[in-house]
mmCIF file of C-alpha atoms in Angstrom:
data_model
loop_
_atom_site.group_PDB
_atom_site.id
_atom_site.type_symbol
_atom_site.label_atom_id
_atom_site.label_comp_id
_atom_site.label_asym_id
_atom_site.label_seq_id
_atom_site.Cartn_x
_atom_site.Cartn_y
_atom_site.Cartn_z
ATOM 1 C CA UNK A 41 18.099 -7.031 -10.517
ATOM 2 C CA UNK A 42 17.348 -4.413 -13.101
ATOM 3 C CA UNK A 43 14.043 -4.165 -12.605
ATOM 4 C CA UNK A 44 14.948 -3.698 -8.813
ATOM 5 C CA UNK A 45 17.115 -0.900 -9.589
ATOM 6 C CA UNK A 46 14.714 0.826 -11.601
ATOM 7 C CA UNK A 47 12.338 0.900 -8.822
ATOM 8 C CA UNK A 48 14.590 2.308 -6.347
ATOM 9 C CA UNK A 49 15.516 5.335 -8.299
ATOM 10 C CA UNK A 50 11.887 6.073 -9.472
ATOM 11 C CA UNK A 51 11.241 5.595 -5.522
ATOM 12 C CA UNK A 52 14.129 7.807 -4.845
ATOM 13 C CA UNK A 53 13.118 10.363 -7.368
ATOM 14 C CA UNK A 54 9.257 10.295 -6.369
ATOM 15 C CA UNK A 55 9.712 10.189 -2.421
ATOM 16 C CA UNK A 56 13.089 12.575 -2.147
ATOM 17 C CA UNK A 57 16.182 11.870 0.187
ATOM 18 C CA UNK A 58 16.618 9.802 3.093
ATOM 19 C CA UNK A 59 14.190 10.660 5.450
ATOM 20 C CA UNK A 60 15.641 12.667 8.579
ATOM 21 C CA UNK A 61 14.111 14.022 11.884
ATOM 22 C CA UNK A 62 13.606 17.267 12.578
ATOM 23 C CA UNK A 63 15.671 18.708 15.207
ATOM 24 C CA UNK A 64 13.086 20.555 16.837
ATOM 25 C CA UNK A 65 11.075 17.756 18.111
ATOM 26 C CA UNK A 66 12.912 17.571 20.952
ATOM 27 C CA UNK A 67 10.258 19.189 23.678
ATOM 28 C CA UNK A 68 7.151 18.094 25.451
ATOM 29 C CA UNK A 69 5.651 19.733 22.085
ATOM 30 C CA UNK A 70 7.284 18.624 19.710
ATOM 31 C CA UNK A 71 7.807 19.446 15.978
ATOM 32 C CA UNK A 72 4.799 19.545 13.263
ATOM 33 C CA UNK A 73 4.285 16.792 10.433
ATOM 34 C CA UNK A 74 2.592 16.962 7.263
ATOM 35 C CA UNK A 75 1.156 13.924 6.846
ATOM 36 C CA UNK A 76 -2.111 12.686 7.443
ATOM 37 C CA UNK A 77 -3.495 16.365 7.133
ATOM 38 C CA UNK A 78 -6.810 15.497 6.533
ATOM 39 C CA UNK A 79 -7.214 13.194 9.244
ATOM 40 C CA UNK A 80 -4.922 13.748 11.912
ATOM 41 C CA UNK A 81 -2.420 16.588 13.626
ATOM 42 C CA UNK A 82 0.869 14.697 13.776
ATOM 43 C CA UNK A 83 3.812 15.523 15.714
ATOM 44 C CA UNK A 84 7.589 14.318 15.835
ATOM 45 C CA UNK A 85 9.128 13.459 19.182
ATOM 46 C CA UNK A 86 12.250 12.757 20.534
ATOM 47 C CA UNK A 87 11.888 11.447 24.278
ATOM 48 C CA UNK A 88 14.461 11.878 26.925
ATOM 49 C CA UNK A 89 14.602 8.580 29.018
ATOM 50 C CA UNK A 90 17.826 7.727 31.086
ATOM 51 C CA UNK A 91 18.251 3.591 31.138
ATOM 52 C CA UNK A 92 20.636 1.409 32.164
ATOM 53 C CA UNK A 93 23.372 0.558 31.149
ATOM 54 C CA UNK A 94 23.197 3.519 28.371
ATOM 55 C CA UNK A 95 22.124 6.317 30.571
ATOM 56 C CA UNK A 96 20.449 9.403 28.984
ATOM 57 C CA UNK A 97 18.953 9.049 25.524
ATOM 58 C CA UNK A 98 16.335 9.495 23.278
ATOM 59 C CA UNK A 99 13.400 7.623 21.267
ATOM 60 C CA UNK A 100 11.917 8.901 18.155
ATOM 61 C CA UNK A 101 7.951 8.918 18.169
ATOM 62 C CA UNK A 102 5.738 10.701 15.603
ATOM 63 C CA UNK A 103 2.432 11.292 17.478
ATOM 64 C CA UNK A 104 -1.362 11.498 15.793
ATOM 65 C CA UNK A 105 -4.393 12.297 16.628
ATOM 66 C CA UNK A 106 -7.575 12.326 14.699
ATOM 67 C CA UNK A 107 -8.804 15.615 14.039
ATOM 68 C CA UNK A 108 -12.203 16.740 16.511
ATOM 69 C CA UNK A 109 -11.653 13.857 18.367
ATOM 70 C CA UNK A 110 -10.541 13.066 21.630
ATOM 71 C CA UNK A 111 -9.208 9.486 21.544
ATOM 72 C CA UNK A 112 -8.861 7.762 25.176
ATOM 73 C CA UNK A 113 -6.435 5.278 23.589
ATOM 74 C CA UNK A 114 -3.390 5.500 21.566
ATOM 75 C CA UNK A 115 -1.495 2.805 20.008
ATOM 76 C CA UNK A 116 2.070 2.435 20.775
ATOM 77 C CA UNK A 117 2.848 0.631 17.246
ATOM 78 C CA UNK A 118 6.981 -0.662 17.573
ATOM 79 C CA UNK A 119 8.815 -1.558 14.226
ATOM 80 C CA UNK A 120 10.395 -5.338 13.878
ATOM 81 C CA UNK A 121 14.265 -5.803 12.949
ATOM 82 C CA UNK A 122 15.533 -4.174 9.818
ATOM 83 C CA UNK A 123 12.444 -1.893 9.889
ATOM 84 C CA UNK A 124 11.931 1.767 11.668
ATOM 85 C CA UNK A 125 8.614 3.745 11.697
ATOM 86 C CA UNK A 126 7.695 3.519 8.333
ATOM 87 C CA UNK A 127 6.632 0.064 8.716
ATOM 88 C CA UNK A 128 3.552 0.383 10.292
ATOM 89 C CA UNK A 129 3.323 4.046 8.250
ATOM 90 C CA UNK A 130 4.345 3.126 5.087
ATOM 91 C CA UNK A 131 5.134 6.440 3.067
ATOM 92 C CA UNK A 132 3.702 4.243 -0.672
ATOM 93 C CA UNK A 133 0.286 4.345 -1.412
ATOM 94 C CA UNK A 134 -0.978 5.176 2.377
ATOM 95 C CA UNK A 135 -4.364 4.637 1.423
ATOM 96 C CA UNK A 136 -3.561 1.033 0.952
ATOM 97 C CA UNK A 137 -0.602 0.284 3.115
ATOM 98 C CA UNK A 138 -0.415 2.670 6.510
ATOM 99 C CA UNK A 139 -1.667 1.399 9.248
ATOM 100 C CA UNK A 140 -1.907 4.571 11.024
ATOM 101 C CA UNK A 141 -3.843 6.261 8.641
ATOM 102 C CA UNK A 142 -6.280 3.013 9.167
ATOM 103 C CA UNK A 143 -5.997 3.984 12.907
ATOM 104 C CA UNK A 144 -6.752 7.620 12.836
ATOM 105 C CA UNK A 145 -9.858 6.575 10.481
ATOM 106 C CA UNK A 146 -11.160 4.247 13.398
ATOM 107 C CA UNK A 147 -10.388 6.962 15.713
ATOM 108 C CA UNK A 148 -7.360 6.296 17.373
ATOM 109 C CA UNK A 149 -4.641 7.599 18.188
ATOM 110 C CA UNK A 150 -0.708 6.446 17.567
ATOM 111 C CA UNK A 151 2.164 6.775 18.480
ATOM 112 C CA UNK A 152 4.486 5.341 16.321
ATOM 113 C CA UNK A 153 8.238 4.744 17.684
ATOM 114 C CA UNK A 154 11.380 3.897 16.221
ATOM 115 C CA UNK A 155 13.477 1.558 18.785
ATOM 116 C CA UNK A 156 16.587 2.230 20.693
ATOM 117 C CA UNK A 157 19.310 1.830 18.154
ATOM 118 C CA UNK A 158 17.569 2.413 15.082
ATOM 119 C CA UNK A 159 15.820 4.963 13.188
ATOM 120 C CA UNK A 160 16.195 8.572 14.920
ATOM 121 C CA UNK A 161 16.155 7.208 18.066
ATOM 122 C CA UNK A 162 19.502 7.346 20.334
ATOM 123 C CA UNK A 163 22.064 5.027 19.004
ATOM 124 C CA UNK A 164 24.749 4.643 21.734
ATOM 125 C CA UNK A 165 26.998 1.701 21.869
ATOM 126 C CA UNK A 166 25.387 -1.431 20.342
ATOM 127 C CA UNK A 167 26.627 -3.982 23.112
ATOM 128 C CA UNK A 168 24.857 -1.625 25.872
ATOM 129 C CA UNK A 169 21.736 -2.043 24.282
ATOM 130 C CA UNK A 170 19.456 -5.144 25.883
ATOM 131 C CA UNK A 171 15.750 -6.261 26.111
ATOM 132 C CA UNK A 172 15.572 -4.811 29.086
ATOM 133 C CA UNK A 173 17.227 -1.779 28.575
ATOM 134 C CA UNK A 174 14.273 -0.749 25.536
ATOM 135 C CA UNK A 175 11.674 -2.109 27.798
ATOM 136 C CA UNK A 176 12.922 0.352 29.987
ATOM 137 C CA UNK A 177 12.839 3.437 27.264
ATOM 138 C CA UNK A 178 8.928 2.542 26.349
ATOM 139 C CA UNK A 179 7.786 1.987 30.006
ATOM 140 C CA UNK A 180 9.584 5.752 30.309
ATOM 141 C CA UNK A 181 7.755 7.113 27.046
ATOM 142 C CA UNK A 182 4.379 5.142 27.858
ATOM 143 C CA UNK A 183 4.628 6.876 31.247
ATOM 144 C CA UNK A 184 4.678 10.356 29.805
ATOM 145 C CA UNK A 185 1.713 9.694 26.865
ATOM 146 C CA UNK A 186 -0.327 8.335 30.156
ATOM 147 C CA UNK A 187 0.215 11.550 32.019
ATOM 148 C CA UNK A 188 -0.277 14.041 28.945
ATOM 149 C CA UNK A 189 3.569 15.298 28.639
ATOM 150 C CA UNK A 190 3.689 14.607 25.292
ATOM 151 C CA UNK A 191 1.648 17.277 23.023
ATOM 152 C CA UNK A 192 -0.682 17.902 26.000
ATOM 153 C CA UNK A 193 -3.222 15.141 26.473
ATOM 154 C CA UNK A 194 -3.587 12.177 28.532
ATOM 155 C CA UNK A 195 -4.224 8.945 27.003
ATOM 156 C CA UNK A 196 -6.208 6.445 29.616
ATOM 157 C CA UNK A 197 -5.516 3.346 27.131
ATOM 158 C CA UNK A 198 -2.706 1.965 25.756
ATOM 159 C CA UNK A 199 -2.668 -0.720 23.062
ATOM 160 C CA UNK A 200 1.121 -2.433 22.315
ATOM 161 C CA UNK A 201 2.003 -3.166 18.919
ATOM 162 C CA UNK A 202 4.773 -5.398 18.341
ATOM 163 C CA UNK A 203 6.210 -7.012 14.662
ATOM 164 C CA UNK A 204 8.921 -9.477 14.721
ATOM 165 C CA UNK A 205 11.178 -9.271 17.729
ATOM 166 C CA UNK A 206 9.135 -6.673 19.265
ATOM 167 C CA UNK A 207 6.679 -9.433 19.780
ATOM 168 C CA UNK A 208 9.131 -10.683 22.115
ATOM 169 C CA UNK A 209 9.971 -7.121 23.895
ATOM 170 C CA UNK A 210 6.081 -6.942 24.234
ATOM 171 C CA UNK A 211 5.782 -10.446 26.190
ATOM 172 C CA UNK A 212 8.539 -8.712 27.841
ATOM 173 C CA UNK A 213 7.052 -5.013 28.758
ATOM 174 C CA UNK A 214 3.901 -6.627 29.686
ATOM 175 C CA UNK A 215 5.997 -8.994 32.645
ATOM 176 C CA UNK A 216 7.697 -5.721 33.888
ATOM 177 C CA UNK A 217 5.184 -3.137 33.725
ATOM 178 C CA UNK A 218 2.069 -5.071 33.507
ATOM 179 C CA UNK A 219 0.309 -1.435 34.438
ATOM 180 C CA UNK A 220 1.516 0.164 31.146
ATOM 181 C CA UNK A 221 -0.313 -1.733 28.333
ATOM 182 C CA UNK A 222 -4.624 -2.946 28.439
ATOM 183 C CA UNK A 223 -4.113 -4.702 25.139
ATOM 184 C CA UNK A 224 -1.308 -6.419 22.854
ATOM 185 C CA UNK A 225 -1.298 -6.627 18.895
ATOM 186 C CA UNK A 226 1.548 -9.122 18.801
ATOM 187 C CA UNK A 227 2.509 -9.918 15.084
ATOM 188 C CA UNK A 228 4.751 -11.667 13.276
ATOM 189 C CA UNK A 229 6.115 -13.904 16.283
ATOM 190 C CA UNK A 230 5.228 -17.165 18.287
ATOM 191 C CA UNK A 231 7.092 -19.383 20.644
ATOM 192 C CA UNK A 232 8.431 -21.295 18.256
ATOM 193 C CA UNK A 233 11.349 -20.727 15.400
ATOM 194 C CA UNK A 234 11.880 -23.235 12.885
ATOM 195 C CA UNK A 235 14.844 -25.409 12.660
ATOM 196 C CA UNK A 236 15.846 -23.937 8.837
ATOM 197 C CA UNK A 237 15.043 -19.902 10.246
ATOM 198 C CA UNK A 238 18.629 -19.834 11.647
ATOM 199 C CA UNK A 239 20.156 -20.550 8.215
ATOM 200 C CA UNK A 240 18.328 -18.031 6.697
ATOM 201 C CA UNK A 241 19.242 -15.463 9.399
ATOM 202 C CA UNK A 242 23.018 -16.298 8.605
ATOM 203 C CA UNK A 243 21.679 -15.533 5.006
ATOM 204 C CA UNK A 244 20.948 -12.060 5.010
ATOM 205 C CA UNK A 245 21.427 -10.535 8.691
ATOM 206 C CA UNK A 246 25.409 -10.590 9.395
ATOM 207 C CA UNK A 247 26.652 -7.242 7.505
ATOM 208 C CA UNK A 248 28.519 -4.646 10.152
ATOM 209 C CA UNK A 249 25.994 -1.472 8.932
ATOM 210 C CA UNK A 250 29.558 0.374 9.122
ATOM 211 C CA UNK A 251 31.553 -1.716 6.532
ATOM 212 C CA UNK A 252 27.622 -2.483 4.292
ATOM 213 C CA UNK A 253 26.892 1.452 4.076
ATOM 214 C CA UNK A 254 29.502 3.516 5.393
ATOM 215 C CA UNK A 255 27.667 6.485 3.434
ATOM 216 C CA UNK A 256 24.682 5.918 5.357
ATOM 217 C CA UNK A 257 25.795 4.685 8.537
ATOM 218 C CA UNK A 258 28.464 6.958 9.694
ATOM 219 C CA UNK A 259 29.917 7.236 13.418
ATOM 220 C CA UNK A 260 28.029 4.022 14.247
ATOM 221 C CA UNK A 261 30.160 0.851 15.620
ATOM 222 C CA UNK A 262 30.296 -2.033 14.035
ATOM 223 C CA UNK A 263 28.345 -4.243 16.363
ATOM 224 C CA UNK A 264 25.222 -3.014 14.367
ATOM 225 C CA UNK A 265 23.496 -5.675 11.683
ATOM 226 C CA UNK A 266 22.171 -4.544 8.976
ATOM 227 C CA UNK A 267 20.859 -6.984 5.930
ATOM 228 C CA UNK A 268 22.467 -7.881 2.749
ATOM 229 C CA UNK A 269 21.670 -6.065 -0.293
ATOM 230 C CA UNK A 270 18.160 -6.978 -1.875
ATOM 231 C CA UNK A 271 18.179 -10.004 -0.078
ATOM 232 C CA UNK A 272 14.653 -8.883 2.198
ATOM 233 C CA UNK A 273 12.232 -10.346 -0.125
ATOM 234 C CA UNK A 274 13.518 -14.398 0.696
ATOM 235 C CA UNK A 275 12.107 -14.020 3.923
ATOM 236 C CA UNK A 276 10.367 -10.913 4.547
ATOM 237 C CA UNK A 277 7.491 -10.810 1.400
ATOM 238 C CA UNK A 278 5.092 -13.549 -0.183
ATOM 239 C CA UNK A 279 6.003 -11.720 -3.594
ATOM 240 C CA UNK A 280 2.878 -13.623 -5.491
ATOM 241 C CA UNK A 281 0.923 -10.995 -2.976
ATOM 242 C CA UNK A 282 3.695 -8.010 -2.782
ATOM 243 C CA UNK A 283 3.999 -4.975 -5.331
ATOM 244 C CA UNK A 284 7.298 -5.094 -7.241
ATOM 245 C CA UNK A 285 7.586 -1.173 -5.848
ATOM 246 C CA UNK A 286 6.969 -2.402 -2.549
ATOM 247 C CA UNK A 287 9.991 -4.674 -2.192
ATOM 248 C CA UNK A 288 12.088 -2.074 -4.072
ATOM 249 C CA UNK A 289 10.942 0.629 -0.978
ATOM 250 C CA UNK A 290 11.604 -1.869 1.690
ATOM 251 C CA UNK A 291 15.038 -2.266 0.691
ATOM 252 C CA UNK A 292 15.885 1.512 0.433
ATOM 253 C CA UNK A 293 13.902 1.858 3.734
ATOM 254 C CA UNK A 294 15.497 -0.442 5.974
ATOM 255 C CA UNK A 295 17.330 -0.333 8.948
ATOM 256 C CA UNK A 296 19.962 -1.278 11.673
ATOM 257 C CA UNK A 297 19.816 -2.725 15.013
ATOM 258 C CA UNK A 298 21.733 -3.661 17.312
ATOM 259 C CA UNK A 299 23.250 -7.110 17.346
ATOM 260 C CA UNK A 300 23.269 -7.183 21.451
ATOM 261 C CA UNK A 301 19.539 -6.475 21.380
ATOM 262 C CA UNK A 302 18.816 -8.771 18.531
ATOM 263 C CA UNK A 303 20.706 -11.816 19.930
ATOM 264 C CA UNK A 304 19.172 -10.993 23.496
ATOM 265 C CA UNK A 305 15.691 -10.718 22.567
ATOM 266 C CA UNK A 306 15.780 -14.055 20.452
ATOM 267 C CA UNK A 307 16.418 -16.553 22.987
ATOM 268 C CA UNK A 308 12.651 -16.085 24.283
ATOM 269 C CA UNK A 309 11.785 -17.611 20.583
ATOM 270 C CA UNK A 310 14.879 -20.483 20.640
ATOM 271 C CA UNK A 311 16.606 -19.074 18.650
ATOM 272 C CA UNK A 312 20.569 -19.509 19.984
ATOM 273 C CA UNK A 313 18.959 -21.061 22.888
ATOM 274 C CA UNK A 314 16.664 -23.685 24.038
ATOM 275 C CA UNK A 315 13.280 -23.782 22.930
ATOM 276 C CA UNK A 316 10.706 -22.139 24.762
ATOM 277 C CA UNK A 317 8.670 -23.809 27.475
ATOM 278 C CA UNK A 318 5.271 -22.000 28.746
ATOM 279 C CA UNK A 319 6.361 -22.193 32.564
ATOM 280 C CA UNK A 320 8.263 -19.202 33.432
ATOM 281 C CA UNK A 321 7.536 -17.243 29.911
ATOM 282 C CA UNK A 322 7.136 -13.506 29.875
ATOM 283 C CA UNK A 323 4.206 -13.686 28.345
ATOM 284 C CA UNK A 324 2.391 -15.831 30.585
ATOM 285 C CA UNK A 325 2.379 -12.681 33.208
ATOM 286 C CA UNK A 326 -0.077 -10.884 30.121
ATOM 287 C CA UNK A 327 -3.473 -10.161 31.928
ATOM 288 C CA UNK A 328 -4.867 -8.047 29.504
ATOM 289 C CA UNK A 329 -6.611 -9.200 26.159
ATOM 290 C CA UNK A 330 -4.030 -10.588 23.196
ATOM 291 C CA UNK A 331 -4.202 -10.634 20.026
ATOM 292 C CA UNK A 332 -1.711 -12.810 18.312
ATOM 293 C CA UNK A 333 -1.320 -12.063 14.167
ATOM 294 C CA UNK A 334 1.100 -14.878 12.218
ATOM 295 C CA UNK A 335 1.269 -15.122 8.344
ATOM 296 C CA UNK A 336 -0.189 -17.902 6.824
ATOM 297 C CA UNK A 337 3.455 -17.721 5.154
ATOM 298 C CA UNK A 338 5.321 -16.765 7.775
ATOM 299 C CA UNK A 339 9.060 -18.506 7.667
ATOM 300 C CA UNK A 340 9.744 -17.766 11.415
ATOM 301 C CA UNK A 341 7.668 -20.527 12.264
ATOM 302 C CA UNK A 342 5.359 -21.763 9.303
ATOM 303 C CA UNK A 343 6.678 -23.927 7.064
ATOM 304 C CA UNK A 344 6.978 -28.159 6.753
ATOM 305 C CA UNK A 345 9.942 -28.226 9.203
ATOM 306 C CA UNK A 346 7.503 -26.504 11.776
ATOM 307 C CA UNK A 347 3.892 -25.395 11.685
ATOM 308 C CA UNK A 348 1.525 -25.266 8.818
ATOM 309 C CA UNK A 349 0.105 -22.129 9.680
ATOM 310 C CA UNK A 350 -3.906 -21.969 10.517
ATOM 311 C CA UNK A 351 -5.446 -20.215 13.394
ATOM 312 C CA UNK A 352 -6.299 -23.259 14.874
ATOM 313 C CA UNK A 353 -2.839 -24.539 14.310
ATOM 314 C CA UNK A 354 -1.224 -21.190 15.530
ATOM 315 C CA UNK A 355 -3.943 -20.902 18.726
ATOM 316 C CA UNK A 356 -3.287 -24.388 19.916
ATOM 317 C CA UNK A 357 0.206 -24.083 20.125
ATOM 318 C CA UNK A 358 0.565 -20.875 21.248
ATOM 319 C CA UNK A 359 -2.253 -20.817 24.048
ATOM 320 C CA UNK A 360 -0.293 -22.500 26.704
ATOM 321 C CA UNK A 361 2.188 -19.615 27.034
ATOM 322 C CA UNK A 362 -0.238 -17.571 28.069
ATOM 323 C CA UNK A 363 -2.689 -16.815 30.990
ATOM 324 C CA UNK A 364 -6.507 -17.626 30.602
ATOM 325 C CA UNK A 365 -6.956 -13.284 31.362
ATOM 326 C CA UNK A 366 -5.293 -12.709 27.823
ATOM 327 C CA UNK A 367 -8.075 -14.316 26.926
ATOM 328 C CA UNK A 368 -5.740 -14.914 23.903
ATOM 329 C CA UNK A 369 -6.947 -14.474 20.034
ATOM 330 C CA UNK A 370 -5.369 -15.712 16.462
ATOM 331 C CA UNK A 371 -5.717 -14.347 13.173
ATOM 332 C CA UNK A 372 -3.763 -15.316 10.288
ATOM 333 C CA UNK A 373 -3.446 -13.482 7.046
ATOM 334 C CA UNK A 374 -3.716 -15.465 4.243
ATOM 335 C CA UNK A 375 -1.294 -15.112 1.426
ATOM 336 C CA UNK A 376 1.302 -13.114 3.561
ATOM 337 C CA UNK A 377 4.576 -13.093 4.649
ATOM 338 C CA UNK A 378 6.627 -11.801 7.491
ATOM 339 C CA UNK A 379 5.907 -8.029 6.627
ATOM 340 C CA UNK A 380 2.405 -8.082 6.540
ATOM 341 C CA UNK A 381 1.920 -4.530 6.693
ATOM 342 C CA UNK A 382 3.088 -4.209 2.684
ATOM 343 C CA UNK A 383 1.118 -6.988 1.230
ATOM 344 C CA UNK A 384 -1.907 -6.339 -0.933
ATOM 345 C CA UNK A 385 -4.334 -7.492 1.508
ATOM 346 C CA UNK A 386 -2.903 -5.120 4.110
ATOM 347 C CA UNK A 387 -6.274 -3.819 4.844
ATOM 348 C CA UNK A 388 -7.825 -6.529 5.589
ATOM 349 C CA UNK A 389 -5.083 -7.620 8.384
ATOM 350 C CA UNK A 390 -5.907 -3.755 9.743
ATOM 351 C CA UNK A 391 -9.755 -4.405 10.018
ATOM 352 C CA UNK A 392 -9.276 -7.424 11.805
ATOM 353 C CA UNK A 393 -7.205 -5.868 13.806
ATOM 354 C CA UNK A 394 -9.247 -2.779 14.621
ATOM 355 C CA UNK A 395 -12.180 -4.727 15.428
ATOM 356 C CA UNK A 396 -11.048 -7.066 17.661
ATOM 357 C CA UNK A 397 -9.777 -3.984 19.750
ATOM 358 C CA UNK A 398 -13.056 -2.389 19.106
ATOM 359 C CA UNK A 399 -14.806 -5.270 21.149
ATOM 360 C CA UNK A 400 -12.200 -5.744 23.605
ATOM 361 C CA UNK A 401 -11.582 -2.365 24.602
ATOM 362 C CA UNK A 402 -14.988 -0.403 24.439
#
């Protein structure tokens, strides 16, 4: 615990306070982020979108674009439970751990979202927010980076990143608005949650964020779930392949959600409801090529209660729950856990990644 400590503060000290949006990036323009100079113009967003049952709102999106280029596609990378933005831009050691900055270097574009409920996106009550209603908010935002509302140019591509439950909202989006999406990254999730996963959820996912960090968490109700302290790396890291620094970070960066949302979304994955059965699953209305990234380590679904986790293992039990179009795809990162975007091989994950869209989408 010491040694935990001592990274958060040298964290704090190195990276400043809590990050916070700008209020100027509400506007089809947006508001101006240094980071990624050398690559990329970035911009901060927050998107109006009225859905039901909340009404009007707002999601937080930081938009880049490589710099002289004019990317056709832009990825529309969404955050897992617990996380916000910074996981798939992680602020330590970029080089090594953003995936955006691994984007913008292959020439894409992102734009990189923080859900409903978390982040500095809209956080209305927490029992109003559902799957559907977040679908909702992207199909809205993916809408408006189609057309060229936000920051002025018109992506004709659209590649979904999901992590963790967002898998799920991704299976999801693509059912509802099969238009909106030519490609899924879907990480971090399968059809299948092991029988010992619930236990662990109990674990370290049941603190009210308003009684866990008043300080931090203020004028929030209490039906958002935050974890317990220092408690992310029993299920979110393989720590033989994690940096010490890394696990300090992700505890000083993480994030609420909404318990509505997070019990709706898992029953598509069995958890507090019956398994999963490929007839009638979201995902099997995915037309468009899939990519389908799961930890070799995993403990949503690997482990000796459930799946030892190889691609062929991972392919053969995941390709019935989806159509023969998605002409669907497995990787799995070796020596990685459930955040794969912080482990040392995080690069390697990206370059997979990037060229299997290379050859599916040009």
């Amino acid at each position: 615990m010491k040694t935990r400590v001592y990274w958060a503060i040298l964290i704090a000290l190195t990276l400043g306070a809590w990050p916070t949006g700008p209020a100027e990036a509400s506007g089809s323009n947006g508001f101006p982020l240094q980071k990624h100079s050398a690559l990329a113009t970035c911009r901060a967003f927050l998107v109006p979108v009225n859905v039901e049952p909340v009404g009007n709102t707002e999601i937080y999106g930081e938009l880049c674009v490589p710099r002289g280029g004019s990317p056709e596609t832009v990825q529309f990378l969404v955050h897992g439970t617990s996380y916000n933005h910074h996981y798939w831009d992680w602020p330590y050691k970029p080089e090594k751990y953003s995936h955006v900055r691994e984007a913008l270097k292959r020439g894409y574009a992102t734009f990189n979202v923080d859900r409903l409920g978390t982040g500095l996106s809209g956080k209305p009550n927490s029992e109003l927010i559902f799957a559907d209603t977040v679908i909702e908010a992207f199909h809205q935002v993916i809408t408006k980076l189609r057309s060229g509302e936000l920051g002025g140019r018109a992506f004709s591509k659209v590649v979904y990143f999901g992590s963790s439950l967002s898998t799920a909202l991704g299976w999801l989006l693509g059912s509802q608005h099969p238009e909106d999406v030519d490609a899924f990254v879907l990480t971090g999730l399968i059809h299948l949650t092991r029988p010992g996963f619930l236990e662990m959820v109990a674990k370290w996912h049941i603190d009210p964020a308003c009684e866990a960090f008043p300080w931090k968490y203020m004028g929030i109700d209490c039906g958002y779930i935050v974890t317990h302290p220092w408690t992310k790396d029993d299920f979110y890291h393989y720590e033989p392949n994690v940096e010490p620094i890394n696990v300090a970070l992700d505890e000083l960066l993480k994030d609420i959600a909404s318990s509505t949302l997070t019990f709706d979304t898992a029953q598509y994955v069995g958890v507090f409801a019956p398994p999963p059965v490929p007839e009638g699953a979201p995902s099997r209305d995915i037309h468009v090529p899939v990519l389908a990234v799961f930890p070799e380590f995993d403990e949503t679904g690997c482990g000796p209660d459930a799946l030892t986790c190889t691609e062929e293992n991972v392919y053969n039990f995941e390709a019935p729950f989806y159509d023969p179009d998605a002409e669907l795809e497995v990787y799995v990162p070796l020596a990685t856990g459930h955040a794969m975007t912080i482990h040392d091989n995080a690069l390697e994950t990206t370059g997979v990644i990037h060229d299997w869209m290379e050859e599916k989408l040009n």
